[in-house]
PDB file of C-alpha atoms in Angstrom:
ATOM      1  CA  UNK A  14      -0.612  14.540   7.100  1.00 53.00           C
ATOM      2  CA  UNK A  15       2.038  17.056   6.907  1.00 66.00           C
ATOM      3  CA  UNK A  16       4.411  17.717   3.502  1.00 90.00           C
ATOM      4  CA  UNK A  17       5.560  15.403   0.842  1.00 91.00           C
ATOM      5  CA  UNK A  18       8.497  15.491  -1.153  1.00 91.00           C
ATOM      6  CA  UNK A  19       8.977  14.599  -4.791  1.00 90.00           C
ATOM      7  CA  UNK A  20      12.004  13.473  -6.334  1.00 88.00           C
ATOM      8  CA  UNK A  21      13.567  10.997  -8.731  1.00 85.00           C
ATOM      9  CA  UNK A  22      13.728   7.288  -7.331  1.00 89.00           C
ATOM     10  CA  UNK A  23      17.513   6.159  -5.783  1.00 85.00           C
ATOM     11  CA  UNK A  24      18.654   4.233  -8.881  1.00 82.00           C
ATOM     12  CA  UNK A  25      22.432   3.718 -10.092  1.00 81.00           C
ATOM     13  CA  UNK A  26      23.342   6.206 -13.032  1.00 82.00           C
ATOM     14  CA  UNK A  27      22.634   3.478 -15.499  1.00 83.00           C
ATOM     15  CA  UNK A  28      19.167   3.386 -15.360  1.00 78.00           C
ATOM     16  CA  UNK A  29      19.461   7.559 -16.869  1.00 76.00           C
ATOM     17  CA  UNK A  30      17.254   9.261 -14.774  1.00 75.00           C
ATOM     18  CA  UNK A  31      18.022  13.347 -14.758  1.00 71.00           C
ATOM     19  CA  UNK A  32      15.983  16.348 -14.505  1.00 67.00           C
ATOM     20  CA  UNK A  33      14.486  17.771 -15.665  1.00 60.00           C
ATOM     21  CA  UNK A  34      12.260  15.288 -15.247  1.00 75.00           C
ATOM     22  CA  UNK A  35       8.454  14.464 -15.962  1.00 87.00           C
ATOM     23  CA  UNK A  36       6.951  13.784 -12.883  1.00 91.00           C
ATOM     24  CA  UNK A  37       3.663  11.815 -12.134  1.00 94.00           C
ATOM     25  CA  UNK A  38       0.859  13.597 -10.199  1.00 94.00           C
ATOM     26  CA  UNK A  39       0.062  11.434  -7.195  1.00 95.00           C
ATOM     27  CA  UNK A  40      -3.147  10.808  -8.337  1.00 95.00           C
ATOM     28  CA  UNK A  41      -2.199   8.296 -10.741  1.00 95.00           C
ATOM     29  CA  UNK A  42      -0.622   6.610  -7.678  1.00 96.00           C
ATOM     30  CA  UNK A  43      -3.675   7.142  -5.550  1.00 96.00           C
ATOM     31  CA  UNK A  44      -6.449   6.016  -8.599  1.00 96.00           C
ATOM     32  CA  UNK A  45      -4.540   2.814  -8.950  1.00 96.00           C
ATOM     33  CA  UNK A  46      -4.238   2.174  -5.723  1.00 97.00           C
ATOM     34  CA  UNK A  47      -8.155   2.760  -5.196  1.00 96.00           C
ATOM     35  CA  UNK A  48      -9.124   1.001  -7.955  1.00 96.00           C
ATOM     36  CA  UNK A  49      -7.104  -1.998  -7.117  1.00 96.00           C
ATOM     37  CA  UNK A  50      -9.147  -5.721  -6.439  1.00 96.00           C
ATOM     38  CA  UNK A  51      -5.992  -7.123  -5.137  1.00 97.00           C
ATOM     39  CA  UNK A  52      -2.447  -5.818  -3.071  1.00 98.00           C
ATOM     40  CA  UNK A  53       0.578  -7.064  -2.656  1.00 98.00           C
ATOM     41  CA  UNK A  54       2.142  -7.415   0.650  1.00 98.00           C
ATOM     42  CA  UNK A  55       5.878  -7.962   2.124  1.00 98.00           C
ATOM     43  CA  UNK A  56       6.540  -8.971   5.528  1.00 98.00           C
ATOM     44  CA  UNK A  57       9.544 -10.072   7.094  1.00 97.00           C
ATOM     45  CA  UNK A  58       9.720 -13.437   9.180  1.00 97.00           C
ATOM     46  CA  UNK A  59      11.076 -13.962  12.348  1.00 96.00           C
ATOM     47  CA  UNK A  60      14.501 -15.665  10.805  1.00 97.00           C
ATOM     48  CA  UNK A  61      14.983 -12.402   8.026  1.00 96.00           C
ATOM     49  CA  UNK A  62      12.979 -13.895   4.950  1.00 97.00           C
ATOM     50  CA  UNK A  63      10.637 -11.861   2.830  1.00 97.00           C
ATOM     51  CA  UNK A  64       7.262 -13.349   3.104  1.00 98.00           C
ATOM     52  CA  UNK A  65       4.988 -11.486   0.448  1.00 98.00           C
ATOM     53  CA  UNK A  66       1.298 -12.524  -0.273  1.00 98.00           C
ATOM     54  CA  UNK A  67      -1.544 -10.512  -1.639  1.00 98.00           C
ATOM     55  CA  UNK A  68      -4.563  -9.487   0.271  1.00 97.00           C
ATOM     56  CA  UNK A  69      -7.976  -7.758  -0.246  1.00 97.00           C
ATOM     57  CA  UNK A  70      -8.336  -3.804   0.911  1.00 97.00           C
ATOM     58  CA  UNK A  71      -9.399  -0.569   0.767  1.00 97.00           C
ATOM     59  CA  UNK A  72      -7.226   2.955  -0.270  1.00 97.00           C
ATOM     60  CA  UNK A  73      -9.413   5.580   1.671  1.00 95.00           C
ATOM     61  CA  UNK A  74      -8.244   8.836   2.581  1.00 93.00           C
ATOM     62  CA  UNK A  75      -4.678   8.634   2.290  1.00 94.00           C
ATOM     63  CA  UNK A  76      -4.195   5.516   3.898  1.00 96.00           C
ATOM     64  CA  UNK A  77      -4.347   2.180   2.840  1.00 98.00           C
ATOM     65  CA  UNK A  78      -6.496  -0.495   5.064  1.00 98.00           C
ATOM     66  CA  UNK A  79      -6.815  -4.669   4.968  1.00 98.00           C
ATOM     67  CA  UNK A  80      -7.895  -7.441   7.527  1.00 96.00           C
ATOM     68  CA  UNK A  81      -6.492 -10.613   8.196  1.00 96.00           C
ATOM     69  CA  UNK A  82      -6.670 -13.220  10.930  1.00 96.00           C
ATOM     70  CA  UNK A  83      -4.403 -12.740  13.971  1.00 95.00           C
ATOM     71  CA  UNK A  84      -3.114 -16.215  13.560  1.00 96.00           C
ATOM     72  CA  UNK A  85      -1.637 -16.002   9.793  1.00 97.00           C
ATOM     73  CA  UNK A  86       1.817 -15.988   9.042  1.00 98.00           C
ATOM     74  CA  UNK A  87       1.296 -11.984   7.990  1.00 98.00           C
ATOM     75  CA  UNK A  88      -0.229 -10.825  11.228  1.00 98.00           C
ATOM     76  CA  UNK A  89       2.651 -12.707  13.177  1.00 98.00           C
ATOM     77  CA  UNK A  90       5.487 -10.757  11.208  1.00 98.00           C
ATOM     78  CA  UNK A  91       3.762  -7.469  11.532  1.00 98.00           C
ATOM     79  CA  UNK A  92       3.482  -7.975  15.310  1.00 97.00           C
ATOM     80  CA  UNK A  93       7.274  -8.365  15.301  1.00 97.00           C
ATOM     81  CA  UNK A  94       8.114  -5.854  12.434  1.00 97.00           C
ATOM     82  CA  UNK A  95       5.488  -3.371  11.117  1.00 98.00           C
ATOM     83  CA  UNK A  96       7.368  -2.604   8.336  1.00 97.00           C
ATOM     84  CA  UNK A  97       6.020  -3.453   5.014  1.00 98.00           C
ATOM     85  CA  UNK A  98       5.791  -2.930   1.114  1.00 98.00           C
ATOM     86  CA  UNK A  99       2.840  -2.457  -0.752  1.00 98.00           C
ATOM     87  CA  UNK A 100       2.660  -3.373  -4.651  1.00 96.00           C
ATOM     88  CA  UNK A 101      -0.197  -3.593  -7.258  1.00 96.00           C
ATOM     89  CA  UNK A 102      -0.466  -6.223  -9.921  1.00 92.00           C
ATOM     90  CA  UNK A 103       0.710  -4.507 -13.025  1.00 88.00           C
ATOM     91  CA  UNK A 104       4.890  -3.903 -13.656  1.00 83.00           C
ATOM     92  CA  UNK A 105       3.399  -1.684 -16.730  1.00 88.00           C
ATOM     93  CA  UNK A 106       1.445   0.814 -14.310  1.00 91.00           C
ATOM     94  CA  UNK A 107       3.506   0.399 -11.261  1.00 95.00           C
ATOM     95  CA  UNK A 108       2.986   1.503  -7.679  1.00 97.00           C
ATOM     96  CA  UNK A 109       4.870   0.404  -4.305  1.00 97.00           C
ATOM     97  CA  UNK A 110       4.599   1.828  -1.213  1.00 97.00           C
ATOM     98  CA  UNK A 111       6.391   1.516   2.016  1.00 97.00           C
ATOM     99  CA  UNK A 112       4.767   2.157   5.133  1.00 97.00           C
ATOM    100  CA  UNK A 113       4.399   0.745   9.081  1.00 97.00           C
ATOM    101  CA  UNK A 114       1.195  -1.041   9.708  1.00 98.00           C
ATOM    102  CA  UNK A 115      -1.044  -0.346  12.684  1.00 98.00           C
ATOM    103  CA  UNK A 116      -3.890  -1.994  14.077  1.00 97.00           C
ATOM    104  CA  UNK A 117      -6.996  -0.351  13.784  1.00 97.00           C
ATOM    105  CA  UNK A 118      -8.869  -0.149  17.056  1.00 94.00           C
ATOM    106  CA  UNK A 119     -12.211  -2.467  16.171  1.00 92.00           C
ATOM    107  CA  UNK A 120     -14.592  -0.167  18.773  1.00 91.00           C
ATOM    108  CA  UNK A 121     -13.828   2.597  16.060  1.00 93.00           C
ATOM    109  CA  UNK A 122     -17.341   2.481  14.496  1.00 94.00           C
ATOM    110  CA  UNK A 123     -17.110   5.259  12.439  1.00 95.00           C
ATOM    111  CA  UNK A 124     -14.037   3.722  10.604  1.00 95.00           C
ATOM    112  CA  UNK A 125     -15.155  -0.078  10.701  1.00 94.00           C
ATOM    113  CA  UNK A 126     -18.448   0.823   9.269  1.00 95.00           C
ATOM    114  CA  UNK A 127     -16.789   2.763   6.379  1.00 96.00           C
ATOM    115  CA  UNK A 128     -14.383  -0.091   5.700  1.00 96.00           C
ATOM    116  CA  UNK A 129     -17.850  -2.307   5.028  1.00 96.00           C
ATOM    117  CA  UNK A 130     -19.482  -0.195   2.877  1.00 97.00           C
ATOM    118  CA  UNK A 131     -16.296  -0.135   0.876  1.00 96.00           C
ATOM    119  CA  UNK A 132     -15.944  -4.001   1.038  1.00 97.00           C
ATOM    120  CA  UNK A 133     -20.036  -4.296  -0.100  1.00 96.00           C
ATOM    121  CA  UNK A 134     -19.061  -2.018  -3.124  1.00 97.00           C
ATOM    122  CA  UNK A 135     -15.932  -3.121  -3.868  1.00 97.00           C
ATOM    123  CA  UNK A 136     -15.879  -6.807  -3.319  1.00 97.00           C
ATOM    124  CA  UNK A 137     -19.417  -7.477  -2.999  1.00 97.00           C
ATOM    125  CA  UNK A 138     -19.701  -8.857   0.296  1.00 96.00           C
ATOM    126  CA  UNK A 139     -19.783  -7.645   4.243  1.00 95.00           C
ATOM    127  CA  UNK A 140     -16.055  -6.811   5.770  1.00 94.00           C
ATOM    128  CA  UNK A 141     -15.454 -10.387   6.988  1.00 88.00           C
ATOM    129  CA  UNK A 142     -15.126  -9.608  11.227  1.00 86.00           C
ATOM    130  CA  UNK A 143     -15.037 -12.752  12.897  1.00 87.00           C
ATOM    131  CA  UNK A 144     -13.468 -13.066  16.340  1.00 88.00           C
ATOM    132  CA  UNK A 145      -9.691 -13.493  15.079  1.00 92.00           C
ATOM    133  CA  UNK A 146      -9.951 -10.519  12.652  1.00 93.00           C
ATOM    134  CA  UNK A 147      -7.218  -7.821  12.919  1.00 96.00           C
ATOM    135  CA  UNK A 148      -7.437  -4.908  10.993  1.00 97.00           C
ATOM    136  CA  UNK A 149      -4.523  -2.787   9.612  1.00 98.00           C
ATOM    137  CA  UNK A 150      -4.036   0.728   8.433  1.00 98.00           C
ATOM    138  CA  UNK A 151      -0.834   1.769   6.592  1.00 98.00           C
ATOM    139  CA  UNK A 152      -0.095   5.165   5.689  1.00 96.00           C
ATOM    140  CA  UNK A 153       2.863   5.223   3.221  1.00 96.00           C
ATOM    141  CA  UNK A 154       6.526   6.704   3.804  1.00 96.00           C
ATOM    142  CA  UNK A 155       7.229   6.761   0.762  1.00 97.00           C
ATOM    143  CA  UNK A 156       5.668   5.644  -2.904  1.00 97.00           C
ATOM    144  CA  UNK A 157       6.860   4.988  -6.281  1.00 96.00           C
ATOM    145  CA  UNK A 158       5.353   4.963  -9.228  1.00 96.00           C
ATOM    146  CA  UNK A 159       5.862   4.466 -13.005  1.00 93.00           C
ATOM    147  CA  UNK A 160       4.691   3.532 -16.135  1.00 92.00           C
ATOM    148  CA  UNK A 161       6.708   1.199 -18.469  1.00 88.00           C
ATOM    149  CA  UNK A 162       6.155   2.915 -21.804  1.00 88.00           C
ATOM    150  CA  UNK A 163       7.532   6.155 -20.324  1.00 85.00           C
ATOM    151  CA  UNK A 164      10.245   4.877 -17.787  1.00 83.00           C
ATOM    152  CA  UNK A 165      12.555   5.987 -17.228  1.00 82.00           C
ATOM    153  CA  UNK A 166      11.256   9.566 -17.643  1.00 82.00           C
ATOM    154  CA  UNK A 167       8.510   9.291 -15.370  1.00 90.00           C
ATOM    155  CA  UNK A 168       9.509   7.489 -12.099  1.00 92.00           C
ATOM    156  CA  UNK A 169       8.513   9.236  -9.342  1.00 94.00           C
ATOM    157  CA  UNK A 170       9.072   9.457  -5.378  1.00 95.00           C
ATOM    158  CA  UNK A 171       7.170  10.498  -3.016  1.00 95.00           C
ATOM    159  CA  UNK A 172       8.374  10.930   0.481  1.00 96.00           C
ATOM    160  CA  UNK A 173       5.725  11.902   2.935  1.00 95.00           C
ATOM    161  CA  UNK A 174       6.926  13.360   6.381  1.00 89.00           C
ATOM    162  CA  UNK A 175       3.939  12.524   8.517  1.00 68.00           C
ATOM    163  CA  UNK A 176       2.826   8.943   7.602  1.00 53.00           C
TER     164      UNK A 176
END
């Protein structure tokens, strides 16, 4: 995936963020976001307004994946603008990312068949693939992450050169 950078978050003076600092290892970013039933997704529409819904998906191997249906209001943004954020539930354990989404190419077996064991573990149930189904994979730019009870000493950057 190529390197990754770590650094304190872009945040006016105020907030007192200085190093040295305690950083978080990403894999407090990266067992939240696997761990995570539901995510958080912001889209831009056509006429510049945040549209931001949460969907089912899957963190595997770096990269976060979800399905929709080409027809949503989602799907038609990301056709326009691939450009999205990424957010979990929690503002106590927080993680955002920022990434472009792709579509995954469905004749990829290998990956589509991974995706549905994950969904029959995770959620239970077959990866729903009916005709209109578009799957997306988004590997992050950049995340953030940080916990309230420690903040501001803890919020941490990552900026990843090879999404």
């Amino acid at each position: 995936r190529g390197g990754v950078q770590i650094r304190l978050p872009d945040v006016p003076p105020l907030y007192g963020m200085k190093t040295p600092h305690k950083f978080l290892p990403f894999s407090y970013a990266e067992e939240r976001l696997v761990k995570s039933r539901n995510y958080w997704i912001c889209t831009v529409r056509p006429d510049g307004r945040p549209h931001s819904i949460p969907v089912w998906g899957f963190w595997l191997e770096g990269t976060l994946y979800f399905g929709t249906a080409r027809s949503t209001r989602k799907s038609r943004n990301l056709a326009r603008n691939p450009a999205l954020s990424v957010h979990l539930e929690s503002a106590d354990d927080v993680v955002i990312l920022e990434g472009q989404a792709v579509e995954v190419n469905l004749t990829d077996k290998d990956t589509v068949r991974k995706l549905d064991t994950e969904s029959r573990s995770k959620y239970k149930m077959p990866l729903m693939m009916v005709p209109e189904t578009i799957l997306y994979r988004v590997r992050p730019r950049i995340v953030l992450a940080w916990t309230e009870k420690d903040f501001p000493i803890n919020a941490t950057k990552w900026i990843f050169d090879n999404p």
